[in-house]
Coordinates of C-alpha atoms in Angstrom, one line a residue:
X1410 CA -93.8 1.9 -27.7
X1411 CA -96.1 0.3 -25.1
X1412 CA -94.9 0.8 -21.5
X1413 CA -95.7 -0.7 -18.1
X1414 CA -94.9 1.6 -15.2
X1415 CA -94.1 -0.2 -11.9
X1416 CA -94.8 1.9 -8.9
X1417 CA -97.3 4.7 -8.3
X1418 CA -95.7 7.0 -5.8
X1419 CA -94.1 10.5 -6.1
X1420 CA -91.2 9.3 -8.3
X1421 CA -93.7 7.7 -10.6
X1422 CA -95.4 11.0 -11.3
X1423 CA -92.2 12.4 -12.7
X1424 CA -91.6 9.2 -14.8
X1425 CA -95.1 9.5 -16.2
X1426 CA -94.5 13.1 -17.2
X1427 CA -91.3 12.1 -19.0
X1428 CA -93.2 9.3 -20.9
X1429 CA -96.1 11.6 -21.8
X1430 CA -93.5 14.1 -23.3
X1431 CA -92.6 11.4 -25.9
X1432 CA -95.2 11.0 -28.7
X1433 CA -94.1 7.5 -29.5
X1434 CA -94.5 6.2 -26.0
X1435 CA -97.8 5.0 -24.4
X1436 CA -98.5 3.8 -20.9
X1437 CA -100.6 0.7 -21.1
X1438 CA -100.4 -0.5 -17.5
X1439 CA -99.5 0.8 -14.0
X1440 CA -98.5 -1.8 -11.5
X1441 CA -98.3 -1.3 -7.7
X1442 CA -98.8 -3.8 -4.8
X1443 CA -101.4 -1.5 -3.3
X1444 CA -103.7 -3.1 -5.9
X1445 CA -105.1 -6.6 -5.3
X1446 CA -106.1 -7.6 -8.9
X1447 CA -105.6 -6.5 -12.5
X1448 CA -108.4 -4.3 -13.9
X1449 CA -108.7 -2.2 -17.0
X1450 CA -109.6 1.4 -16.3
X1451 CA -109.8 4.0 -19.2
X1452 CA -107.7 1.7 -21.4
X1453 CA -104.9 1.3 -18.9
X1454 CA -104.4 -1.8 -16.8
X1455 CA -104.1 -1.3 -13.1
X1456 CA -102.9 -4.1 -10.8
X1457 CA -100.2 -5.7 -8.6
X1458 CA -96.6 -6.1 -9.8
X1459 CA -97.2 -9.9 -10.1
X1460 CA -99.3 -9.1 -13.2
X1461 CA -96.2 -8.3 -15.1
X1462 CA -95.7 -11.8 -16.6
X1463 CA -99.4 -12.0 -17.6
X1464 CA -99.2 -8.7 -19.4
X1465 CA -96.0 -9.7 -21.2
X1466 CA -97.7 -12.9 -22.4
X1467 CA -100.6 -10.9 -23.8
X1468 CA -98.9 -8.0 -25.5
X1469 CA -96.1 -7.9 -28.1
X1470 CA -93.0 -5.7 -27.6
X1471 CA -94.0 -4.6 -24.1
X1472 CA -91.4 -2.7 -22.1
X1473 CA -91.2 -2.0 -18.4
X1474 CA -89.8 0.8 -16.2
X1475 CA -89.5 0.7 -12.4
X1476 CA -90.7 4.1 -11.2
X1477 CA -89.6 3.8 -7.6
X1478 CA -87.0 6.0 -6.0
X1479 CA -85.9 3.6 -3.2
X1480 CA -82.9 1.8 -4.5
X1481 CA -83.4 -1.4 -2.4
X1482 CA -87.0 -1.7 -3.4
X1483 CA -86.1 -1.2 -7.1
X1484 CA -83.6 -4.1 -6.9
X1485 CA -86.0 -6.3 -5.0
X1486 CA -88.7 -5.9 -7.7
X1487 CA -86.2 -6.7 -10.5
X1488 CA -85.1 -9.8 -8.6
X1489 CA -88.6 -10.9 -7.9
X1490 CA -89.9 -10.5 -11.4
X1491 CA -86.9 -12.1 -13.1
X1492 CA -87.5 -10.4 -16.4
X1493 CA -84.8 -10.3 -19.1
X1494 CA -82.8 -7.1 -19.3
X1495 CA -84.2 -6.4 -22.7
X1496 CA -87.7 -6.2 -21.2
X1497 CA -86.8 -2.9 -19.5
X1498 CA -86.6 0.5 -21.3
X1499 CA -84.3 3.3 -20.5
X1500 CA -85.8 6.8 -20.5
X1501 CA -84.0 10.0 -21.3
X1502 CA -85.7 13.4 -21.0
X1503 CA -85.4 15.5 -24.1
X1504 CA -83.6 18.3 -22.2
X1505 CA -80.9 15.9 -20.9
X1506 CA -77.4 16.2 -22.5
X1507 CA -75.9 12.7 -22.8
X1508 CA -72.6 12.2 -24.5
X1509 CA -72.5 9.9 -27.5
X1510 CA -69.6 8.1 -25.8
X1511 CA -71.6 7.4 -22.6
X1512 CA -73.2 4.1 -22.1
X1513 CA -76.6 3.8 -20.4
X1514 CA -77.9 0.5 -18.9
X1515 CA -81.4 -1.1 -19.1
X1516 CA -84.2 0.4 -17.0
X1517 CA -82.2 3.6 -16.2
X1518 CA -84.0 6.9 -16.1
X1519 CA -82.3 10.2 -16.9
X1520 CA -84.4 13.2 -15.9
X1521 CA -84.8 16.8 -17.1
X1522 CA -81.8 19.2 -17.4
X1523 CA -79.2 16.6 -16.6
X1524 CA -75.7 16.1 -18.1
X1525 CA -74.0 12.8 -18.6
X1526 CA -70.5 13.5 -20.0
X1527 CA -67.9 11.6 -22.1
X1528 CA -67.0 8.0 -21.5
X1529 CA -69.3 7.7 -18.5
X1530 CA -70.8 4.2 -17.8
X1531 CA -74.2 4.1 -16.2
X1532 CA -75.5 0.7 -15.0
X1533 CA -79.0 -0.8 -15.0
X1534 CA -82.0 0.7 -13.1
X1535 CA -80.1 3.9 -12.2
X1536 CA -81.8 7.2 -11.6
X1537 CA -80.0 10.4 -12.7
X1538 CA -82.4 12.9 -11.3
X1539 CA -83.4 16.4 -12.3
X1540 CA -80.4 18.8 -12.9
X1541 CA -77.7 16.3 -11.8
X1542 CA -74.3 16.6 -13.5
X1543 CA -72.3 13.4 -14.1
X1544 CA -69.0 14.4 -15.6
X1545 CA -66.5 12.4 -17.7
X1546 CA -65.3 8.9 -17.0
X1547 CA -67.7 8.2 -14.2
X1548 CA -68.8 4.7 -13.5
X1549 CA -72.2 4.3 -11.8
X1550 CA -73.3 0.9 -10.6
X1551 CA -76.7 -0.7 -10.9
X1552 CA -79.6 0.7 -8.8
X1553 CA -77.7 3.9 -7.8
X1554 CA -79.6 7.2 -7.5
X1555 CA -78.0 10.5 -8.3
X1556 CA -80.4 13.0 -6.7
X1557 CA -81.4 16.4 -8.1
X1558 CA -78.6 18.9 -8.5
X1559 CA -75.9 16.5 -7.3
X1560 CA -72.5 16.8 -9.1
X1561 CA -70.1 13.9 -9.8
X1562 CA -66.9 15.4 -11.1
X1563 CA -64.4 13.4 -13.3
X1564 CA -63.6 9.7 -12.8
X1565 CA -65.9 9.1 -9.8
X1566 CA -67.0 5.5 -9.0
X1567 CA -70.5 5.1 -7.5
X1568 CA -71.1 1.4 -6.7
X1569 CA -74.3 -0.6 -6.7
X1570 CA -77.2 0.9 -4.8
X1571 CA -75.5 4.0 -3.6
X1572 CA -77.5 7.2 -3.0
X1573 CA -75.9 10.6 -3.7
X1574 CA -78.2 13.2 -2.0
X1575 CA -79.6 16.4 -3.5
X1576 CA -77.0 19.0 -4.2
X1577 CA -74.1 16.8 -3.0
X1578 CA -70.7 17.1 -4.8
X1579 CA -68.0 14.4 -5.2
X1580 CA -64.5 15.5 -6.1
X1581 CA -62.6 13.7 -8.9
X1582 CA -61.4 10.1 -8.5
X1583 CA -63.3 9.3 -5.4
X1584 CA -65.3 6.0 -4.8
X1585 CA -68.7 5.7 -3.1
X1586 CA -69.2 2.1 -1.8
X1587 CA -72.1 -0.2 -2.4
X1588 CA -75.4 1.0 -0.8
X1589 CA -73.6 4.0 0.8
X1590 CA -75.7 7.2 1.4
X1591 CA -74.3 10.7 0.8
X1592 CA -76.4 13.3 2.5
X1593 CA -77.9 16.3 0.7
X1594 CA -75.4 19.1 0.2
X1595 CA -72.4 17.1 1.3
X1596 CA -68.9 17.5 -0.2
X1597 CA -67.1 14.2 -0.6
X1598 CA -63.3 14.6 -0.7
X1599 CA -62.4 11.0 0.3
X1600 CA -63.6 7.5 -0.5
X1601 CA -66.8 6.4 1.3
X1602 CA -67.0 2.7 2.4
X1603 CA -69.8 0.3 1.6
X1604 CA -73.1 0.7 3.6
X1605 CA -71.9 4.0 5.2
X1606 CA -73.8 7.2 5.6
X1607 CA -71.7 10.4 5.2
X1608 CA -72.9 14.0 5.6
X1609 CA -71.5 17.5 5.7
X1610 CA -68.7 19.5 4.2
X1611 CA -66.3 17.8 4.1
X1612 CA -68.4 14.7 4.3
X1613 CA -67.9 12.6 7.4
X1614 CA -69.2 9.1 8.1
X1615 CA -71.9 9.2 10.8
X1616 CA -73.1 5.6 10.6
X1617 CA -72.5 2.2 9.0
X1618 CA -75.1 -0.4 8.3
X1619 CA -74.4 -4.1 8.8
X1620 CA -76.3 -6.8 7.0
X1621 CA -76.6 -10.4 8.1

């Protein structure tokens, strides 16, 4: 499968390692807006994200993955490009354990040594990062990021764009609102509202963002 990687920062390095571990995947282009024009270097196209449609018109069966850790930027690129869901590939590391009853959305990346358990639903363009545990019956919205070693116990709801920090734990049945941020190492024992930042054990809200 020919892949285009969008983004060339730190998260992209891990995505590229995951792709290289799969013998049937090949990176044919890397797009990032630090580049001004599309060029071919060592058989790989390098250029701005606006080159995506040109590449799609030139190559059959091309798939894309957005290799950017920032949830808001990931969503903005998806919106800007306007590609069909089917143009995005989901990547699952060979060491990940994903239940056959779990559903995984388009453009989602599941990293090394993760667990996604029974009847969990993971949306589009989600990151389940290294060593994270997502237990049974979770529902994870589009553009969310479950950071390394975070644990979501049973029946947790993580809404669109939420960030669960490294090593954080969410107890069963709790809900994390849209675009909320849970700090690293936090223990969530109550619902967290939309656009809030919560830290500590137990997690307490320290700020709320308001958007016009």
